[in-house]
mmCIF file of C-alpha atoms in Angstrom:
data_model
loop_
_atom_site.group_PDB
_atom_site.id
_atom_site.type_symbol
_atom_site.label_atom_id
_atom_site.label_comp_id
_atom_site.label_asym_id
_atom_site.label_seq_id
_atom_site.Cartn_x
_atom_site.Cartn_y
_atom_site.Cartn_z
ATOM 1 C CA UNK A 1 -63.094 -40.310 -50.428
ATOM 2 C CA UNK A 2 -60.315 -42.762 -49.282
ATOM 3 C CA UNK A 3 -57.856 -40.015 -50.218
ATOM 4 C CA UNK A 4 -59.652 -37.566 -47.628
ATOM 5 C CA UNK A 5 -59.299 -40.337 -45.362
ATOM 6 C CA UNK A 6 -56.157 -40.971 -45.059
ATOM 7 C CA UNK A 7 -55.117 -37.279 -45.357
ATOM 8 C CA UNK A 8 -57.446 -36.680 -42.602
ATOM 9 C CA UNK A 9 -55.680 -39.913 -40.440
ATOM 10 C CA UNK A 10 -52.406 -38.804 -41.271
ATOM 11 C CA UNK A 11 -52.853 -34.958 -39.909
ATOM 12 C CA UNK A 12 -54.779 -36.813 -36.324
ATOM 13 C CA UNK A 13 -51.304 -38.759 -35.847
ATOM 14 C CA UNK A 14 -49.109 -35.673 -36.518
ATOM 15 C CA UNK A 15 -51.440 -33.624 -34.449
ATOM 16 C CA UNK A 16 -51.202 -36.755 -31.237
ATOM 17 C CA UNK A 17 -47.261 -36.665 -31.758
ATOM 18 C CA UNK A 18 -46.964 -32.918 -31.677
ATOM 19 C CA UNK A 19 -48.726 -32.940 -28.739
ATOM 20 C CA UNK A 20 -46.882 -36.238 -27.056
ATOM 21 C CA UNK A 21 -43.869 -33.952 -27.552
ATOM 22 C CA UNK A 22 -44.851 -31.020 -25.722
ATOM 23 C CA UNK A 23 -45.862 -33.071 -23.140
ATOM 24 C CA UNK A 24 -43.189 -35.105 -22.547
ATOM 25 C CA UNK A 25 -41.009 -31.415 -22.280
ATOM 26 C CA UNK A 26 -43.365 -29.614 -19.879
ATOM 27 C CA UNK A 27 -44.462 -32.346 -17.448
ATOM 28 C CA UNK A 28 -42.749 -30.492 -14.753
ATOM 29 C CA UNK A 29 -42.979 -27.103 -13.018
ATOM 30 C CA UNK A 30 -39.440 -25.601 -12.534
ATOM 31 C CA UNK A 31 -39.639 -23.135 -9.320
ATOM 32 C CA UNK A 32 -37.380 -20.257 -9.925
ATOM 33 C CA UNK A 33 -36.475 -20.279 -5.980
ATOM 34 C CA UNK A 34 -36.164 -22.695 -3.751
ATOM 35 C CA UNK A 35 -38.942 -22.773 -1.292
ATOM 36 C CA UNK A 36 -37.832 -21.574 2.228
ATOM 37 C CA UNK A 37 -40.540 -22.712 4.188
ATOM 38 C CA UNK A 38 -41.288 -19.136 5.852
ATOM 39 C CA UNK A 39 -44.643 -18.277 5.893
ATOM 40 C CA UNK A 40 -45.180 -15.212 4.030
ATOM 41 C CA UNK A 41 -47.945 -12.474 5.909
ATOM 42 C CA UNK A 42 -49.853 -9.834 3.864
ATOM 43 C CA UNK A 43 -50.216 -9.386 -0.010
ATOM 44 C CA UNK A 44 -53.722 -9.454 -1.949
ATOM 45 C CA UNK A 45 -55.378 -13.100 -3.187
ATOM 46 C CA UNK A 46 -57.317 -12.599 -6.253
ATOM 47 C CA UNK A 47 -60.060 -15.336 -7.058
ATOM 48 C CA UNK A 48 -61.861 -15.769 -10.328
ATOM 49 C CA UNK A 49 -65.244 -16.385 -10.365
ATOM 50 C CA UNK A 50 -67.986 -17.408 -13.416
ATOM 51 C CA UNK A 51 -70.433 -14.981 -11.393
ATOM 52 C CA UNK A 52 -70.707 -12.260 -9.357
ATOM 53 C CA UNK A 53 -71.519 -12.131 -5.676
ATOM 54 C CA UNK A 54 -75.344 -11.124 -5.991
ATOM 55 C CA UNK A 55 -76.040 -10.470 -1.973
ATOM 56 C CA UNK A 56 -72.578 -8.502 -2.217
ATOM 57 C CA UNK A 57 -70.369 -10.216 0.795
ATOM 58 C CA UNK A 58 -73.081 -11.413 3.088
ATOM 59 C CA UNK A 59 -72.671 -14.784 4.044
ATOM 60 C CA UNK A 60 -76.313 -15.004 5.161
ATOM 61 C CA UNK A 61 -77.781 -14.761 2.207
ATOM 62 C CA UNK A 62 -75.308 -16.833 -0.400
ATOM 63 C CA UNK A 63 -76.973 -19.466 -1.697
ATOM 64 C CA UNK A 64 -75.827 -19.793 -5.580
ATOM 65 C CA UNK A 65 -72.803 -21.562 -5.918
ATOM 66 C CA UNK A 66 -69.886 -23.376 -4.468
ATOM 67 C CA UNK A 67 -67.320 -20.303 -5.600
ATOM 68 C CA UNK A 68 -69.370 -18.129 -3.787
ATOM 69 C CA UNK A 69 -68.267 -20.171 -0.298
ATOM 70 C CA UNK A 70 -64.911 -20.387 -1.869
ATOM 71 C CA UNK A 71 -64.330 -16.621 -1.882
ATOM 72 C CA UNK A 72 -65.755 -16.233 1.874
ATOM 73 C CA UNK A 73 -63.752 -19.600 3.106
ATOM 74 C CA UNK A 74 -60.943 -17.217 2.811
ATOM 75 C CA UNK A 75 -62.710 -14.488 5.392
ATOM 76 C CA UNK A 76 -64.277 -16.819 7.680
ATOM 77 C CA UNK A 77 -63.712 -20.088 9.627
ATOM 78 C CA UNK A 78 -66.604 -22.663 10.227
ATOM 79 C CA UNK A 79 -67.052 -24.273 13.770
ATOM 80 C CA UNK A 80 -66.202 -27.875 12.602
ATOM 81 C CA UNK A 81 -64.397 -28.950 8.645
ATOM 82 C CA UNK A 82 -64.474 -31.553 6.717
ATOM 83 C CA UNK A 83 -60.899 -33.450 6.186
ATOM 84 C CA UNK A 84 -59.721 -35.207 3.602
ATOM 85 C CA UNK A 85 -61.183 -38.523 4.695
ATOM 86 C CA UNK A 86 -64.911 -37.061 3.933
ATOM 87 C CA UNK A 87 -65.377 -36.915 7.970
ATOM 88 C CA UNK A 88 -66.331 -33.915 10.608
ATOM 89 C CA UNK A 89 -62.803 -32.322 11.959
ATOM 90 C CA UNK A 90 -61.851 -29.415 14.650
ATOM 91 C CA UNK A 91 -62.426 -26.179 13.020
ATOM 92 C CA UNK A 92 -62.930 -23.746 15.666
ATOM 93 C CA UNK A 93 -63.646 -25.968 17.972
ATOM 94 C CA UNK A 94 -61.679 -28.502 19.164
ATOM 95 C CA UNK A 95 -64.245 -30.826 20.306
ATOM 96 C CA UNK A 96 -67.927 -31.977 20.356
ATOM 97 C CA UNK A 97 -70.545 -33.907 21.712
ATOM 98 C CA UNK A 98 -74.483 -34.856 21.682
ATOM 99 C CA UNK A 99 -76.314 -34.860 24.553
ATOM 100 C CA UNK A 100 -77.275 -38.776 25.534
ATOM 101 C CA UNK A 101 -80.910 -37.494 24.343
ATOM 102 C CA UNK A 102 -79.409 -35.755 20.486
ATOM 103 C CA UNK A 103 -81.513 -32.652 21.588
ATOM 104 C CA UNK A 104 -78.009 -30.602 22.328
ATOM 105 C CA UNK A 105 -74.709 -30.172 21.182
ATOM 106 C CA UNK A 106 -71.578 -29.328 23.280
ATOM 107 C CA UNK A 107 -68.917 -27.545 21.657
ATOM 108 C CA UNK A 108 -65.009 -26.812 23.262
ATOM 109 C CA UNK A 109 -63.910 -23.803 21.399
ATOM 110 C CA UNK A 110 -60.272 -23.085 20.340
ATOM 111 C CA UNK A 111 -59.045 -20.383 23.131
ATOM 112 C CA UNK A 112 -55.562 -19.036 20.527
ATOM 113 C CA UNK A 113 -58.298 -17.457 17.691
ATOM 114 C CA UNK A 114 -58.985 -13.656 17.505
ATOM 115 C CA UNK A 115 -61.619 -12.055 14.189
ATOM 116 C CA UNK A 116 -59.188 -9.968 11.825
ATOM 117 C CA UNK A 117 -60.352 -6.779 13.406
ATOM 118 C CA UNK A 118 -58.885 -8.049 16.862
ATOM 119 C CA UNK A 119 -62.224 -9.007 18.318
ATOM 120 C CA UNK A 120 -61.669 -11.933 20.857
ATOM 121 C CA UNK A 121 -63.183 -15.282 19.840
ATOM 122 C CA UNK A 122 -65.422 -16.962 22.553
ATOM 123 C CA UNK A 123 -68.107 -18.437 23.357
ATOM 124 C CA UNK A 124 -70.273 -15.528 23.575
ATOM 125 C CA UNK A 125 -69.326 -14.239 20.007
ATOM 126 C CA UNK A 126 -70.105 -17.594 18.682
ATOM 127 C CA UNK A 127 -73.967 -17.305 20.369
ATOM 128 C CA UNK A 128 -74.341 -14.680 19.235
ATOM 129 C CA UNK A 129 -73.723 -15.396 15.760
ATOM 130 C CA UNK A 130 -75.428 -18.307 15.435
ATOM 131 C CA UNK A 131 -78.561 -16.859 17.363
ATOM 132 C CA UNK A 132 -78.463 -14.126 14.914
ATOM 133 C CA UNK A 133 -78.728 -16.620 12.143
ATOM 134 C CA UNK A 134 -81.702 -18.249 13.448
ATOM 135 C CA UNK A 135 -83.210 -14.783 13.811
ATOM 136 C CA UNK A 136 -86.313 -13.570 11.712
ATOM 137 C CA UNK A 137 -83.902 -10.643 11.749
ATOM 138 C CA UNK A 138 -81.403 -12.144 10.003
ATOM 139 C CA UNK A 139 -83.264 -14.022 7.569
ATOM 140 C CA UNK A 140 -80.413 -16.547 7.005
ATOM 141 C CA UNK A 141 -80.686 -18.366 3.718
ATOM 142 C CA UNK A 142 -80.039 -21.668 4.876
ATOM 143 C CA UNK A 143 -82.854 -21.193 8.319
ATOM 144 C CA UNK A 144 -85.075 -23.337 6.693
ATOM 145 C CA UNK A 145 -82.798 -26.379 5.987
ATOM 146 C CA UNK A 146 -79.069 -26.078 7.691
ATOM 147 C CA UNK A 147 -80.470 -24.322 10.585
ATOM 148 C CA UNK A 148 -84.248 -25.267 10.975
ATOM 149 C CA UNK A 149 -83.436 -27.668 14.044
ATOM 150 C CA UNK A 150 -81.599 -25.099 15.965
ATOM 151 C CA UNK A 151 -83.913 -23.078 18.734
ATOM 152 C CA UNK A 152 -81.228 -21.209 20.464
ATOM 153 C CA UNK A 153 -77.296 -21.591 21.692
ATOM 154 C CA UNK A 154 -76.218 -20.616 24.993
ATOM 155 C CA UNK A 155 -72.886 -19.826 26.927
ATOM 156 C CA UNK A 156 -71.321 -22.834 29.196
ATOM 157 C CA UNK A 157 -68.055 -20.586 29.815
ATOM 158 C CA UNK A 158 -65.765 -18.564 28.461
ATOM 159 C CA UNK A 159 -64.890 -21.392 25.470
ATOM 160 C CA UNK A 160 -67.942 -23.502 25.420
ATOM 161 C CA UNK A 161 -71.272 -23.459 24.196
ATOM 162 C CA UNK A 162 -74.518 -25.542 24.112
ATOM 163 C CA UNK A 163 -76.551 -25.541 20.569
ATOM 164 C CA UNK A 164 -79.906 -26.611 21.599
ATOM 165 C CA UNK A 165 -82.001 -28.592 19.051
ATOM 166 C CA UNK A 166 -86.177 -29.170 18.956
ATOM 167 C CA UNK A 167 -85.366 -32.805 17.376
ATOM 168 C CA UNK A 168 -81.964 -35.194 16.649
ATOM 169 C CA UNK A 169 -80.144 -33.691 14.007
ATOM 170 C CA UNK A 170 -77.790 -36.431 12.683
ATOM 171 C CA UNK A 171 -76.203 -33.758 10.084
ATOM 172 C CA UNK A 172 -75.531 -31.210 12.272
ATOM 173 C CA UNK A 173 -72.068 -31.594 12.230
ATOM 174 C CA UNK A 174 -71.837 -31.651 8.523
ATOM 175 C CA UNK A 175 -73.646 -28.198 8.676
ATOM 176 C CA UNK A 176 -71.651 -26.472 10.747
ATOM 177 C CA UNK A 177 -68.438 -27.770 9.068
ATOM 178 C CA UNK A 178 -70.370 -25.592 6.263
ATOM 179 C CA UNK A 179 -70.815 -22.620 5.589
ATOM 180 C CA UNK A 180 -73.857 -22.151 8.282
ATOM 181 C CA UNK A 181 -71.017 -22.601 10.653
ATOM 182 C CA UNK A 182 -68.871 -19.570 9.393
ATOM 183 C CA UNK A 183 -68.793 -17.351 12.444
ATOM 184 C CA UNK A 184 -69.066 -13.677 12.016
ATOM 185 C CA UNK A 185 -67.512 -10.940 14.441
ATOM 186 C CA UNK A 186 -69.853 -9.593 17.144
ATOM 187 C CA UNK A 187 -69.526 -5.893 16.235
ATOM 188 C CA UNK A 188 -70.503 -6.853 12.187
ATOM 189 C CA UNK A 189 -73.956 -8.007 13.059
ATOM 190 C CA UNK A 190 -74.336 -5.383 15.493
ATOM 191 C CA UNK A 191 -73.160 -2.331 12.802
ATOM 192 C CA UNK A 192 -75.455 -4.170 9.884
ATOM 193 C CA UNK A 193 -72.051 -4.475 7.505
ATOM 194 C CA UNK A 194 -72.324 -7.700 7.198
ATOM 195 C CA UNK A 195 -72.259 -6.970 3.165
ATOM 196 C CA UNK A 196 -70.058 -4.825 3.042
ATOM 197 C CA UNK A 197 -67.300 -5.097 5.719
ATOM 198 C CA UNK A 198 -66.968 -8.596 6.302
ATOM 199 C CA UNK A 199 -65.035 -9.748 10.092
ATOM 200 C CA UNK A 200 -63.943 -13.399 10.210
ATOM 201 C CA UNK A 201 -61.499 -15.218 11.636
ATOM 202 C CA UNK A 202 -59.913 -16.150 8.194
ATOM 203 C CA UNK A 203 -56.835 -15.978 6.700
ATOM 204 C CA UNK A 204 -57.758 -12.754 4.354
ATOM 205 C CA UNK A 205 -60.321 -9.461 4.882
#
């Protein structure tokens, strides 16, 4: 039995140096060019996932996992983020406020963002979106929860918009720095592709 033992011992510390050794001669990634710092346009991302997409590309009704909002964080932009601190940051729009009552929001939107199809980005796309959502029509997955406190959002001007609330929503921000704020072109929810031919403001399509 000893024997075993220290057989056993003696291959655990040959296997720990072994790997000790490879580590110590590939703790480094050696670029074969130097980076230029030019941003590179076009090419195709591909993204592993554990699971398919089960309601296809339609970011209403994705509920299942956090790849799933990895995969359409690269098609669409939410209103708000989250940055690295853990707090609410500019996403689309630049800056926001609570009415002195919390029963509306007041959102600047950024006024240099066009959807990938060349749709223009404003105030009235981003009503409509979000109305949509709250629609029985829609049937957004996240109505209930994310969305349940929201009873319309209307135009201010051309870059501004009011989210009206029936109560104070503390979290708000948080949800529409999720993916209940991704904002979908005007012409998708009017065509019914939402599935299938998704229009963000993203880096990818």
């Amino acid at each position: 039995m000893k024997k075993w033992l220290s057989i056993l011992l003696a291959i655990v510390m040959l296997v720990s140096l072994a790997a000790c050794a490879w580590a110590e001669g590939n703790d480094k990634i050696t670029l074969t060019e130097e980076p230029t710092g030019e941003v590179v346009r076009g090419g195709v991302l591909v993204l592993a996932k554990s699971k398919g997409l089960d309601a296809g590309l339609n970011i209403a009704k994705i509920s299942d996992c956090s790849s799933d909002f990895t995969v359409m964080g690269q098609i669409y932009e939410g209103l708000l983020t989250i940055d690295e601190t853990g707090n609410v940051a500019p996403g689309l729009a630049t800056e926001w406020a609570f009415a002195e009552d919390g029963l509306s929001m007041t959102l600047k939107l950024r006024e240099d963002v066009s959807f990938s199809n060349g749709e223009k980005f404003n105030a009235e796309a981003v009503a409509k979106c979000l109305n949509y959502y709250i629609s029985d029509e829609c049937g957004h997955v996240f109505k209930g929860s994310d969305l349940s406190m929201i009873t319309g959002v209307e135009v201010v001007d051309e870059y501004t918009v009011r989210i009206n609330l029936s109560g104070v929503d503390a979290a708000l921000g948080l949800e529409l720095a999720g993916s209940s704020g991704y904002i979908v072109a005007p012409s998708v929810i009017d065509n019914g592709e939402m599935a299938t031919n998704p229009i963000g403001t993203g880096p990818f399509m």
